């Protein structure tokens, strides 16, 4: 719209100068217009910063120019600092003095904010004297999500502008706000539905020559409510509780505290010092790695050569969901919210009515949150599978039972119109076996959602041996439409996420046998940063679910001679201890459905008897052993998955674990963590534990791990080269 406006007002193009990565022009005679140009998000790279300084100097030096407007090209103000620059030596002029100089300008500077103003982008706008935003803009200081703090004055200017409570919340969470909320907070001065630059220029013309004394945020006093101390105390407790060991949110509180208690210049010094610690931290590296990994997974490829850039998705308008249990309901909501027509099918009338009630409630609550009407009319409910005859795509979410699923797939293949994609939400069953039930196995793909399906960001898109690249591309596209992050993975038992979980859970059980308690194991994992340890999670999701699967696989009745198997979960289930739902599991609860886990003396004495009967001698187990055994076994399986080409790179695994399994984001993901710990150390420890437990094959180091160590432990982005070229010598 900058371009449109310039031509509308007849910009002084003869004076226009194409700055490198920023454009200067004169509009309405006396307004200097600086347009940031650095696609895709106009990030403040070194060159952009230099151009901005040069163009600002030019605007100040031209006597005809009375005020300045800064905007971004292509309807995006600025996505902040260029994150890619963080890992190399910083060059170019630093942001802080640049923004300070902008604020000191004798001519008024107006930020014309469209699209996004995030991080350094918003800090730049805070250095301006006025802020005009388009109604569709999102603003925020998301640095905390990258392991940083808003280090270009954001922690000092924002509280001065919007007050301590709002600043604390925005800076410690990194939450984006809408333009409407920004206006309410006082973060912007004016919101328009029309041409933002036009509105900004109008404002710039009206304030030309007026005093800027009250408009320089750094010179304002930070409003300090009488209860400020309690506020900081409470904020510190809140972030320590929710940060799960992340250091950036704590530093953010400290920096805002500095704004509340120190003069601006000293506050800026504090901000700088805190930022310096964060900037070089492993956590910042991990979080920035996750940021790029979550974007990299959309560029998927399969070992057979199908790729994101050569595979075209087919348009999908109407989708059927089969089975409206826990998952089917969430999937129906996610599809309807993405604007798709849904045919929702359940076998029993009663179950169908219940599902309809629950889905409508979920949609209504979602609509309230999003401020949009609920998409109730997008869904047609039916007890008849024939209702799916004209859909473009089916997502099956019936019981996790191969026999039931096979029947459903045979039915679908007969009923659906030719070309209908048949996707399954199985959490680990064989996609090829299901595909084999259909006339067109190339249309079958796994679409593994995570519970609750309308909330969780992750989708594992599982391609089978015969899945077409178009089917995979369509699943990835539908995932994007539902605002999910989809990772394409190969077909194997448990796919990526659940396959890696198996050895992790096994280790937790074995540790109980060897002397640990559920409390000890959970505490170690929660201190590491998981939202919940193995046993609290098992109590929450229900012990009976895994029990059913193990019984179906005949693991429960089998004798396990060479390979260690812990029947502890089965024994608890046999005693009716299914977890929270029965009020007893690995812990005790005050009632069935209770949520507060308390240590259970019964369980402790049960474990003692169990150990005595089976010849285990309890020993002292410390947190370090819990972490090494559980996490390194999981990581080892991750290397096997890479070696088997089930995941195309470590980023895929790390995104799955952070988004689907509550792996602490500030630790990057299991494979990134392995690199941080050091591959030699992981190998050494696995060898050590495997020697002690020869009956646990999952502790045997995988050959890819050995190869990477032998290859001189290449950095994570080079692992794929070693996988693709077994003879590689990096
Ligand atoms: N630096 C470098 N690259 C960036 C970037 C940034 N700040 N923001 C986005 N990109 C890149 C992405 O990596 C992606 O690249 P690929 O196409 O190669 O994958 C591309 O721009 C498009 O990004 P998205 O796919 O995320 O596009 P979107 O339209 O869905 O979202 C966005 C746009 C909301 C701006 C989102 O990209 C985003 O949240 N970016 C990060 C914003 C941020 O955290 N800024 C703070 C930076 S730190 C800072 O500013 C520190 C400071 O105080 C000095
Ligand atoms: P659920 O038991 O809650 O729901 C299954 C539903 O399917 C029931 O309502 C049942 O009546 C219905 N159903 C059974 N046969 C049917 C048929 N032939 N036609 C129509 N409806 C039929 O099960 P849940 O938990 O929703 O799981 C469904 C699938 O999702 C399973 O494959 C499961 O492995 C997978 N999954 C489950 C997750 C979870 O956390 N619950 C997570 C990810 C995947």
XYZ file of C-alpha atoms in Angstrom, residues 57-621:
565
model
C 19.940 11.634 8.403
C 18.770 12.614 4.977
C 15.257 13.418 6.219
C 16.691 15.527 9.018
C 19.001 17.384 6.672
C 16.347 18.334 4.110
C 14.868 21.659 5.207
C 11.595 21.007 3.315
C 10.988 17.860 5.334
C 9.069 18.652 8.507
C 8.198 15.141 9.674
C 9.007 11.507 8.904
C 6.955 8.329 8.447
C 8.530 4.873 8.705
C 6.721 1.903 7.162
C 7.523 -1.539 5.751
C 7.059 -2.831 2.247
C 4.435 -5.415 1.281
C 2.088 -4.613 4.126
C 4.521 -5.752 6.833
C 6.062 -3.207 9.135
C 8.880 -5.288 10.626
C 9.417 -8.801 12.026
C 12.268 -7.639 14.279
C 15.979 -8.322 14.315
C 17.267 -10.717 11.672
C 17.477 -13.933 13.693
C 19.826 -15.480 11.145
C 22.467 -12.880 12.077
C 22.515 -13.973 15.721
C 24.792 -16.935 15.063
C 27.489 -15.014 13.263
C 29.616 -12.092 14.362
C 27.378 -9.060 14.539
C 28.235 -6.418 11.976
C 26.613 -3.113 11.101
C 25.350 -0.422 13.447
C 23.728 -1.641 16.645
C 19.994 -1.190 17.147
C 20.012 0.609 20.504
C 21.818 3.852 19.496
C 19.883 3.819 16.238
C 16.544 3.842 18.054
C 17.831 6.384 20.585
C 18.818 8.723 17.752
C 15.437 8.277 16.130
C 13.716 9.234 19.340
C 15.982 12.276 19.734
C 15.054 13.523 16.258
C 13.897 17.127 16.215
C 11.308 16.270 13.544
C 8.383 14.083 14.524
C 8.631 10.447 13.421
C 5.470 8.391 12.932
C 5.478 4.582 12.622
C 2.938 3.340 10.069
C 2.416 -0.212 11.283
C 0.879 -2.845 9.030
C 0.965 -6.658 9.271
C 3.441 -7.199 12.068
C 5.517 -5.154 14.475
C 7.432 -7.745 16.438
C 10.546 -7.694 18.592
C 13.034 -5.137 17.315
C 10.273 -4.016 14.933
C 8.069 -2.938 17.806
C 11.074 -1.484 19.616
C 11.732 0.615 16.535
C 8.116 1.806 16.656
C 8.526 2.605 20.366
C 11.423 4.875 19.429
C 9.079 6.787 17.094
C 6.997 9.638 18.488
C 3.648 8.361 17.198
C 2.311 4.959 16.202
C -0.515 4.386 13.724
C -1.582 0.765 13.140
C -3.783 -1.028 10.664
C -6.611 -2.938 12.339
C -5.224 -6.294 11.169
C -1.763 -5.768 12.658
C -0.216 -8.025 15.300
C 2.241 -6.475 17.728
C 4.455 -8.034 20.346
C 7.826 -8.602 21.913
C 8.364 -12.330 21.294
C 12.094 -12.319 22.151
C 11.486 -14.469 25.218
C 10.428 -17.300 22.905
C 13.877 -17.079 21.308
C 15.646 -17.199 24.667
C 16.243 -13.427 24.713
C 14.702 -10.257 26.037
C 13.678 -7.178 24.060
C 17.188 -5.773 24.121
C 16.701 -2.656 22.022
C 15.046 -0.682 24.780
C 11.820 -2.684 24.749
C 12.038 -3.653 28.401
C 12.528 0.010 29.331
C 10.153 1.783 26.957
C 7.171 -0.580 27.031
C 6.490 -0.310 30.802
C 6.790 3.478 30.542
C 4.136 3.440 27.846
C 1.638 0.767 28.931
C 2.398 0.327 32.623
C 4.123 -2.435 34.549
C 1.397 -5.146 34.680
C 0.766 -5.164 30.916
C 4.466 -4.858 30.081
C 5.349 -7.742 32.395
C 2.733 -9.953 30.813
C 3.653 -9.118 27.219
C 7.415 -9.349 27.703
C 7.464 -12.547 29.771
C 5.070 -14.430 27.492
C 5.948 -12.932 24.108
C 2.224 -12.847 23.333
C 1.125 -10.999 20.197
C -1.669 -8.458 20.635
C -4.179 -7.283 18.070
C -4.313 -3.647 16.996
C -7.517 -3.208 19.000
C -5.834 -4.435 22.178
C -2.755 -2.339 21.410
C -4.971 0.738 21.204
C -6.613 -0.117 24.484
C -3.201 -0.547 26.127
C -1.955 2.761 24.724
C 0.695 0.951 22.698
C -0.517 2.670 19.523
C -2.118 6.073 19.126
C -4.483 5.367 16.296
C -5.944 2.363 14.451
C -7.267 2.487 10.913
C -9.142 0.079 8.659
C -7.997 2.020 5.627
C -4.631 3.040 4.197
C -2.223 3.072 7.125
C 0.462 5.120 5.423
C -2.062 7.711 4.354
C -3.277 7.966 7.960
C 0.300 8.165 9.241
C 1.216 10.905 6.760
C -1.877 12.857 7.773
C -0.828 12.595 11.397
C 2.770 13.508 10.488
C 1.537 16.662 8.728
C -0.630 17.652 11.683
C 2.139 17.303 14.279
C 4.921 18.956 12.248
C 6.625 21.634 14.304
C 4.875 20.680 17.548
C 6.797 19.952 20.727
C 7.968 16.381 21.082
C 8.741 16.643 24.800
C 5.955 14.346 25.949
C 6.355 11.980 23.000
C 9.812 10.639 23.783
C 9.026 7.550 25.815
C 12.501 7.309 27.331
C 11.960 10.670 29.048
C 8.662 9.604 30.635
C 8.498 8.314 34.169
C 7.562 4.678 34.517
C 4.145 4.582 36.215
C 4.680 2.707 39.451
C 1.582 1.416 41.184
C 1.716 1.266 45.005
C 1.578 -2.531 44.889
C 4.534 -2.756 42.445
C 6.704 -4.876 44.750
C 3.984 -7.473 45.136
C 3.454 -7.390 41.387
C 7.094 -8.217 40.681
C 7.134 -10.859 43.391
C 4.060 -12.488 41.881
C 5.437 -12.236 38.318
C 8.700 -13.825 39.390
C 6.882 -16.716 41.030
C 4.653 -17.164 38.003
C 7.510 -17.299 35.517
C 9.606 -19.585 37.694
C 6.631 -21.956 37.895
C 5.793 -21.938 34.224
C 9.247 -21.470 32.688
C 10.285 -25.057 33.502
C 13.887 -23.961 33.853
C 13.985 -21.406 31.034
C 16.134 -18.434 32.032
C 14.835 -15.762 29.641
C 11.453 -15.149 31.345
C 13.244 -14.568 34.644
C 15.631 -12.087 33.014
C 12.617 -10.350 31.445
C 11.093 -9.749 34.883
C 14.427 -8.426 36.146
C 14.715 -6.037 33.211
C 11.191 -4.642 33.706
C 11.995 -4.287 37.389
C 14.938 -2.121 36.347
C 12.586 0.045 34.291
C 10.365 0.519 37.324
C 13.150 1.413 39.715
C 15.974 3.050 37.760
C 16.388 6.078 35.500
C 16.194 5.199 31.789
C 19.948 5.167 31.113
C 20.668 2.857 34.040
C 17.748 0.649 33.104
C 19.231 0.344 29.625
C 22.533 -0.753 31.145
C 20.716 -3.479 33.061
C 18.875 -4.534 29.924
C 22.192 -4.770 28.088
C 23.824 -6.856 30.797
C 20.913 -9.268 31.072
C 20.740 -9.560 27.291
C 24.467 -10.324 27.098
C 24.008 -13.352 29.375
C 21.020 -14.600 27.430
C 22.446 -13.970 23.988
C 25.291 -16.460 24.327
C 23.316 -19.033 26.307
C 22.657 -22.576 25.143
C 18.962 -21.955 25.754
C 18.874 -19.119 23.215
C 20.605 -21.362 20.682
C 18.117 -24.126 21.382
C 15.086 -21.863 21.046
C 16.334 -20.237 17.862
C 17.083 -23.688 16.440
C 13.448 -24.662 17.224
C 12.190 -21.489 15.518
C 13.901 -22.427 12.267
C 13.187 -26.162 12.665
C 9.440 -25.488 12.914
C 9.641 -23.706 9.594
C 12.059 -26.178 7.973
C 9.711 -29.158 8.459
C 7.334 -27.741 5.858
C 10.058 -28.431 3.267
C 9.511 -32.170 3.517
C 10.988 -34.969 1.452
C 10.750 -38.755 1.448
C 13.478 -41.330 0.766
C 11.736 -42.188 -2.522
C 12.327 -38.657 -3.771
C 8.907 -37.009 -3.264
C 9.383 -33.406 -2.209
C 7.413 -30.415 -1.034
C 8.404 -28.253 -3.970
C 7.513 -30.756 -6.676
C 4.286 -32.149 -5.166
C 1.042 -30.293 -5.556
C -1.768 -30.762 -3.057
C -5.281 -31.378 -4.413
C -7.965 -28.881 -3.343
C -10.185 -30.217 -0.572
C -13.573 -28.754 0.335
C -15.445 -31.478 2.139
C -13.956 -33.808 4.743
C -15.446 -36.724 6.688
C -14.413 -37.719 10.194
C -15.205 -41.324 11.166
C -15.493 -42.031 14.894
C -16.397 -39.175 17.210
C -14.569 -40.150 20.375
C -11.912 -38.081 22.102
C -9.928 -37.513 18.920
C -12.681 -37.394 16.296
C -14.410 -34.557 18.143
C -11.266 -32.419 18.313
C -10.459 -33.137 14.658
C -14.000 -32.118 13.643
C -13.586 -28.822 15.510
C -10.180 -28.137 13.939
C -11.515 -28.816 10.426
C -14.636 -26.678 10.878
C -12.567 -23.833 12.314
C -10.366 -24.047 9.217
C -13.468 -23.371 7.145
C -13.936 -26.881 5.735
C -17.300 -28.657 5.447
C -17.339 -31.715 7.674
C -19.401 -34.900 7.639
C -19.052 -36.356 11.144
C -19.891 -40.053 11.429
C -20.436 -42.185 14.520
C -21.978 -45.643 14.784
C -24.392 -45.177 17.667
C -27.118 -42.546 17.782
C -26.514 -41.827 21.466
C -22.782 -41.403 21.004
C -23.478 -39.189 17.989
C -25.769 -36.867 19.957
C -23.241 -36.629 22.762
C -20.479 -35.839 20.256
C -22.639 -33.138 18.664
C -23.219 -31.511 22.039
C -19.519 -31.558 22.925
C -18.329 -30.362 19.490
C -20.847 -27.480 19.498
C -19.653 -26.436 22.951
C -16.024 -26.515 21.826
C -16.840 -24.429 18.746
C -18.778 -21.901 20.780
C -15.986 -21.477 23.303
C -13.453 -21.179 20.468
C -15.603 -18.573 18.734
C -15.776 -16.501 21.899
C -11.997 -16.561 22.138
C -11.456 -15.736 18.466
C -14.255 -13.183 18.336
C -15.801 -14.922 15.295
C -19.131 -16.735 14.881
C -18.966 -20.485 15.676
C -18.745 -22.674 12.570
C -21.655 -24.891 13.697
C -23.272 -24.993 10.254
C -20.100 -26.409 8.719
C -20.831 -29.820 10.237
C -23.334 -32.505 9.242
C -23.700 -35.399 11.663
C -24.624 -38.901 10.591
C -24.856 -42.476 11.836
C -24.497 -43.772 8.304
C -21.106 -44.330 6.775
C -22.813 -43.873 3.369
C -22.916 -40.146 4.178
C -19.250 -39.904 3.154
C -19.894 -40.817 -0.500
C -19.156 -37.340 -1.889
C -16.357 -36.088 0.362
C -12.861 -35.270 -0.923
C -11.060 -36.651 2.086
C -11.776 -38.922 5.067
C -10.023 -38.871 8.434
C -10.637 -42.100 10.302
C -10.527 -41.946 14.115
C -12.203 -45.160 15.295
C -10.815 -47.446 18.032
C -7.119 -48.296 17.850
C -7.871 -51.813 16.683
C -6.470 -53.142 13.420
C -9.487 -55.387 12.758
C -11.998 -52.547 13.233
C -9.887 -50.134 11.187
C -9.432 -52.611 8.337
C -13.207 -53.082 8.101
C -13.717 -49.328 8.031
C -11.098 -48.888 5.294
C -12.694 -51.596 3.141
C -16.076 -49.883 3.560
C -14.640 -46.465 2.764
C -12.903 -47.736 -0.326
C -16.215 -49.098 -1.605
C -18.377 -46.080 -0.691
C -16.253 -43.015 -1.436
C -16.108 -41.417 -4.857
C -12.965 -42.255 -6.857
C -9.906 -40.298 -5.803
C -11.035 -39.657 -2.216
C -8.060 -39.452 0.142
C -8.311 -41.896 3.053
C -6.337 -40.685 6.080
C -6.061 -42.416 9.446
C -5.422 -40.981 12.876
C -3.909 -44.201 14.190
C -1.202 -43.587 16.775
C 1.054 -46.319 15.523
C -0.625 -49.056 13.458
C 0.767 -50.073 10.079
C -0.337 -47.635 7.366
C 0.585 -50.090 4.581
C -1.637 -52.777 6.070
C -4.565 -50.361 6.088
C -3.764 -49.131 2.584
C -3.804 -52.733 1.373
C -7.532 -52.903 2.210
C -8.368 -50.259 -0.353
C -8.603 -50.059 -4.122
C -6.197 -47.127 -4.235
C -3.476 -47.507 -1.621
C -1.729 -44.398 -2.997
C -4.514 -42.312 -1.452
C -3.873 -43.575 2.079
C -1.768 -41.546 4.519
C -1.511 -41.366 8.304
C -2.575 -38.099 9.884
C -1.593 -38.471 13.506
C -3.121 -35.741 15.665
C -2.290 -35.150 19.311
C -4.874 -34.721 22.058
C -6.690 -32.366 22.325
C -6.707 -32.341 18.529
C -8.158 -28.834 18.139
C -5.493 -27.366 20.427
C -2.250 -29.239 19.882
C -0.088 -27.731 17.153
C 1.526 -30.963 15.966
C 0.573 -33.367 13.202
C 2.629 -36.389 12.165
C 1.868 -36.995 8.495
C 2.802 -40.618 7.885
C 3.497 -41.756 4.346
C 3.266 -45.454 3.558
C 5.172 -47.410 0.949
C 2.593 -46.605 -1.691
C 1.292 -43.176 -0.593
C 1.373 -40.730 -3.509
C 3.285 -37.497 -3.175
C 0.001 -35.705 -3.842
C -1.622 -37.429 -0.862
C 1.278 -36.371 1.378
C 1.199 -32.816 0.021
C -2.566 -32.656 0.618
C -2.205 -33.860 4.217
C 0.514 -31.246 4.823
C -1.674 -28.537 3.302
C -4.746 -29.488 5.349
C -2.516 -29.396 8.425
C -1.406 -25.862 7.553
C -5.008 -24.810 6.989
C -5.776 -26.035 10.503
C -2.875 -23.901 11.765
C -0.838 -26.972 12.663
C 2.828 -27.682 12.196
C 3.022 -30.907 10.217
C 5.998 -33.216 10.034
C 6.141 -35.850 7.292
C 7.505 -39.153 8.620
C 7.812 -42.729 7.428
C 5.699 -45.679 8.458
C 6.876 -47.860 11.340
C 5.393 -49.017 14.615
C 4.668 -45.868 16.644
C 6.002 -43.597 13.854
C 8.494 -41.094 15.315
C 6.955 -39.797 18.543
C 5.490 -42.939 20.056
C 8.342 -45.130 18.842
C 10.845 -43.007 20.779
C 8.573 -42.899 23.796
C 8.682 -46.693 24.239
C 12.314 -47.015 25.433
C 11.867 -43.877 27.559
C 8.875 -45.364 29.383
C 10.575 -48.751 29.689
C 13.510 -47.175 31.471
C 11.180 -45.441 33.918
C 9.592 -48.808 34.812
C 12.969 -50.536 35.113
C 14.136 -47.783 37.454
C 11.178 -48.527 39.735
C 12.185 -52.167 39.767
C 15.737 -51.207 40.682
C 14.785 -49.011 43.631
C 13.324 -45.694 42.425
C 9.875 -44.351 43.284
C 7.442 -42.689 40.831
C 8.025 -39.448 42.742
C 11.786 -39.578 42.223
C 11.553 -40.340 38.506
C 8.907 -37.685 37.900
C 10.778 -35.071 39.870
C 13.950 -35.619 37.864
C 12.070 -35.342 34.563
C 10.047 -32.323 35.651
C 13.177 -30.541 36.861
C 14.640 -31.250 33.443
C 11.663 -29.366 32.041
C 8.958 -31.836 31.025
C 5.474 -30.597 31.916
C 4.863 -33.927 33.649
C 6.967 -36.910 34.549
C 6.239 -40.390 33.186
C 4.069 -41.535 36.068
C 1.962 -38.420 36.575
C 1.357 -38.414 32.814
C 0.438 -42.100 32.862
C -2.065 -41.474 35.680
C -3.568 -38.588 33.710
C -3.986 -40.427 30.414
C -5.017 -43.724 32.021
C -2.912 -46.841 32.584
C -5.557 -49.000 30.922
C -4.856 -47.566 27.438
C -1.317 -48.944 27.238
C -2.474 -52.135 28.949
C -5.029 -52.774 26.202
C -2.375 -52.260 23.530
C 0.075 -54.567 25.329
C -2.595 -57.213 25.712
C -3.463 -56.958 22.021
C 0.220 -57.418 21.181
C 0.307 -60.340 23.646
C 3.146 -58.677 25.521
C 1.376 -59.217 28.829
C 1.055 -62.995 28.548
C 4.387 -63.637 26.794
C 7.439 -64.878 28.641
C 10.214 -62.381 28.139
C 13.472 -64.262 28.323
C 16.185 -62.360 26.473
C 14.561 -59.009 26.549
C 13.615 -57.353 29.823
C 9.935 -56.534 30.272
C 8.438 -54.840 33.302
C 4.900 -55.982 34.101
C 4.445 -53.256 36.744
C 1.874 -51.332 34.689
C -0.058 -54.537 33.983
C -0.056 -55.494 37.669
C -1.500 -52.104 38.632
C -4.201 -52.428 35.973
C -5.096 -55.923 37.216
C -5.765 -54.279 40.583
C -8.061 -51.704 38.962
C -5.555 -48.855 39.373
C -6.058 -46.977 36.100
C -4.810 -43.589 37.339
C -6.779 -40.399 37.986
C -10.032 -41.860 36.665
C -10.066 -44.518 39.408
C -8.443 -42.283 42.031
C -5.466 -44.674 42.247
C -2.552 -45.326 39.929
C 1.131 -44.601 40.448
C -0.102 -42.034 42.953
C -3.245 -41.644 45.006
C -5.933 -38.990 44.502
C -8.581 -37.787 46.919
C -11.321 -39.234 44.708
C -11.826 -40.821 41.287
C -11.227 -37.993 38.804
C -9.102 -36.110 41.370
C -6.122 -34.249 39.969
C -3.702 -33.697 42.823
C -1.198 -36.551 42.889
C -0.056 -37.662 46.344
C 2.562 -40.307 47.092
C 0.849 -43.595 47.901
C 2.294 -45.750 50.725
C 0.439 -48.738 49.283
C 2.368 -48.386 46.043
C 5.676 -48.140 47.901
C 5.074 -51.340 49.837
C 3.771 -53.003 46.675
C 7.069 -52.111 44.981
C 9.044 -53.511 47.900
C 7.182 -56.818 47.756
C 7.530 -56.937 43.994
C 11.306 -56.409 44.212
C 11.662 -59.056 46.920
C 9.680 -61.594 44.904
C 11.602 -60.997 41.688
C 15.075 -60.781 43.167
C 15.671 -57.051 42.653
C 17.840 -55.450 45.308
C 16.789 -51.838 45.733
C 19.637 -49.362 45.366
C 19.895 -45.597 45.579
C 19.078 -44.016 42.257
